[in-house]
CSV table of C-alpha atoms in Angstrom, one decimal:
chain,number,residue,atom,x,y,z
A,24,MET,CA,6.9,1.4,17.4
A,25,ILE,CA,6.9,-2.4,16.8
A,26,CYS,CA,3.1,-2.3,16.6
A,27,ILE,CA,3.1,0.7,14.2
A,28,GLY,CA,5.7,-1.0,12.0
A,29,GLY,CA,3.7,-4.2,12.0
A,30,THR,CA,0.5,-2.4,11.0
A,31,ILE,CA,2.2,-0.5,8.2
A,32,GLY,CA,3.9,-3.7,7.0
A,33,ILE,CA,0.6,-5.6,6.9
A,34,GLY,CA,-1.0,-2.7,5.1
A,35,PHE,CA,1.7,-2.7,2.4
A,36,ALA,CA,1.5,-6.5,2.0
A,37,LYS,CA,-2.2,-6.6,1.8
A,38,SER,CA,-2.8,-3.6,-0.5
A,39,SER,CA,0.2,-3.8,-2.7
A,40,GLY,CA,-1.1,-6.8,-4.7
A,41,GLU,CA,-4.5,-5.1,-5.3
A,42,ILE,CA,-2.8,-1.9,-6.4
A,43,ILE,CA,-0.4,-3.6,-8.7
A,44,ALA,CA,-3.2,-5.7,-10.2
A,45,ILE,CA,-5.3,-2.5,-11.0
A,46,ALA,CA,-2.6,0.1,-11.9
A,47,GLY,CA,0.5,-2.0,-12.7
A,48,PRO,CA,3.9,-1.4,-11.2
A,49,GLY,CA,4.3,2.2,-12.4
A,50,GLY,CA,0.9,3.1,-11.1
A,51,ALA,CA,1.6,1.5,-7.7
A,52,LEU,CA,4.9,3.4,-7.5
A,53,LEU,CA,3.1,6.7,-8.4
A,54,ALA,CA,0.3,6.0,-5.9
A,55,PHE,CA,2.8,5.4,-3.0
A,56,LEU,CA,4.8,8.5,-4.0
A,57,LEU,CA,1.7,10.6,-4.1
A,58,VAL,CA,0.5,9.4,-0.7
A,59,GLY,CA,3.9,9.9,0.8
A,60,LEU,CA,4.1,13.5,-0.6
A,61,VAL,CA,0.7,14.3,0.9
A,62,ALA,CA,1.8,12.9,4.2
A,63,ILE,CA,5.0,15.0,4.1
A,64,CYS,CA,3.0,18.2,3.2
A,65,VAL,CA,0.5,17.6,6.1
A,66,MET,CA,3.4,17.1,8.6
A,67,GLU,CA,5.1,20.2,7.4
A,68,GLY,CA,1.9,22.2,7.9
A,69,VAL,CA,1.4,20.8,11.4
A,70,CYS,CA,5.1,21.6,12.1
A,71,GLU,CA,4.6,25.2,11.0
A,72,MET,CA,1.4,25.6,13.1
A,73,ILE,CA,3.2,24.2,16.2
A,74,ASN,CA,6.0,26.7,15.6
A,75,LEU,CA,3.6,29.6,15.2
A,76,TRP,CA,1.2,28.6,18.0
A,77,PRO,CA,3.0,26.5,20.6
A,78,ILE,CA,0.3,25.1,22.9
A,79,SER,CA,-0.1,21.9,24.9
A,80,ASN,CA,-2.1,19.2,23.1
A,81,GLY,CA,-1.7,21.0,19.8
A,82,MET,CA,-3.3,18.4,17.4
A,83,ILE,CA,-6.6,18.4,19.3
A,84,GLU,CA,-6.6,22.2,19.8
A,85,PHE,CA,-5.8,22.9,16.2
A,86,VAL,CA,-8.8,20.7,15.1
A,87,ARG,CA,-11.0,22.3,17.7
A,88,ASN,CA,-10.1,25.9,16.7
A,89,PHE,CA,-9.8,25.5,12.9
A,90,VAL,CA,-12.3,22.7,12.1
A,91,ASP,CA,-14.9,21.5,14.6
A,92,ASP,CA,-15.4,20.7,18.2
A,93,ASP,CA,-16.9,17.3,17.6
A,94,LEU,CA,-14.1,16.3,15.3
A,95,ALA,CA,-11.6,17.4,17.9
A,96,VAL,CA,-13.2,14.9,20.3
A,97,VAL,CA,-12.8,12.1,17.7
A,98,VAL,CA,-9.2,13.1,17.0
A,99,GLY,CA,-8.4,13.1,20.8
A,100,PHE,CA,-10.0,9.7,21.2
A,101,THR,CA,-8.0,8.4,18.2
A,102,TYR,CA,-4.7,9.7,19.5
A,103,TRP,CA,-5.5,8.3,22.9
């Protein structure tokens, strides 16, 4: 969790200045809110799929069954 927090913190520190320079403070707030809303919607969808189809290694199996086998290999490697 420390590594994840450090990665996210560096991402905020590095990209915030660029976003504020391009869009201004209101645009930066809107961009972060929009990305947060999309992330919440994706996690809600994954949560519903896990409740409806409770299987082991769900994220990789969902990608394998609903998207593509090759992408499932990439997702599995990424999660590993």
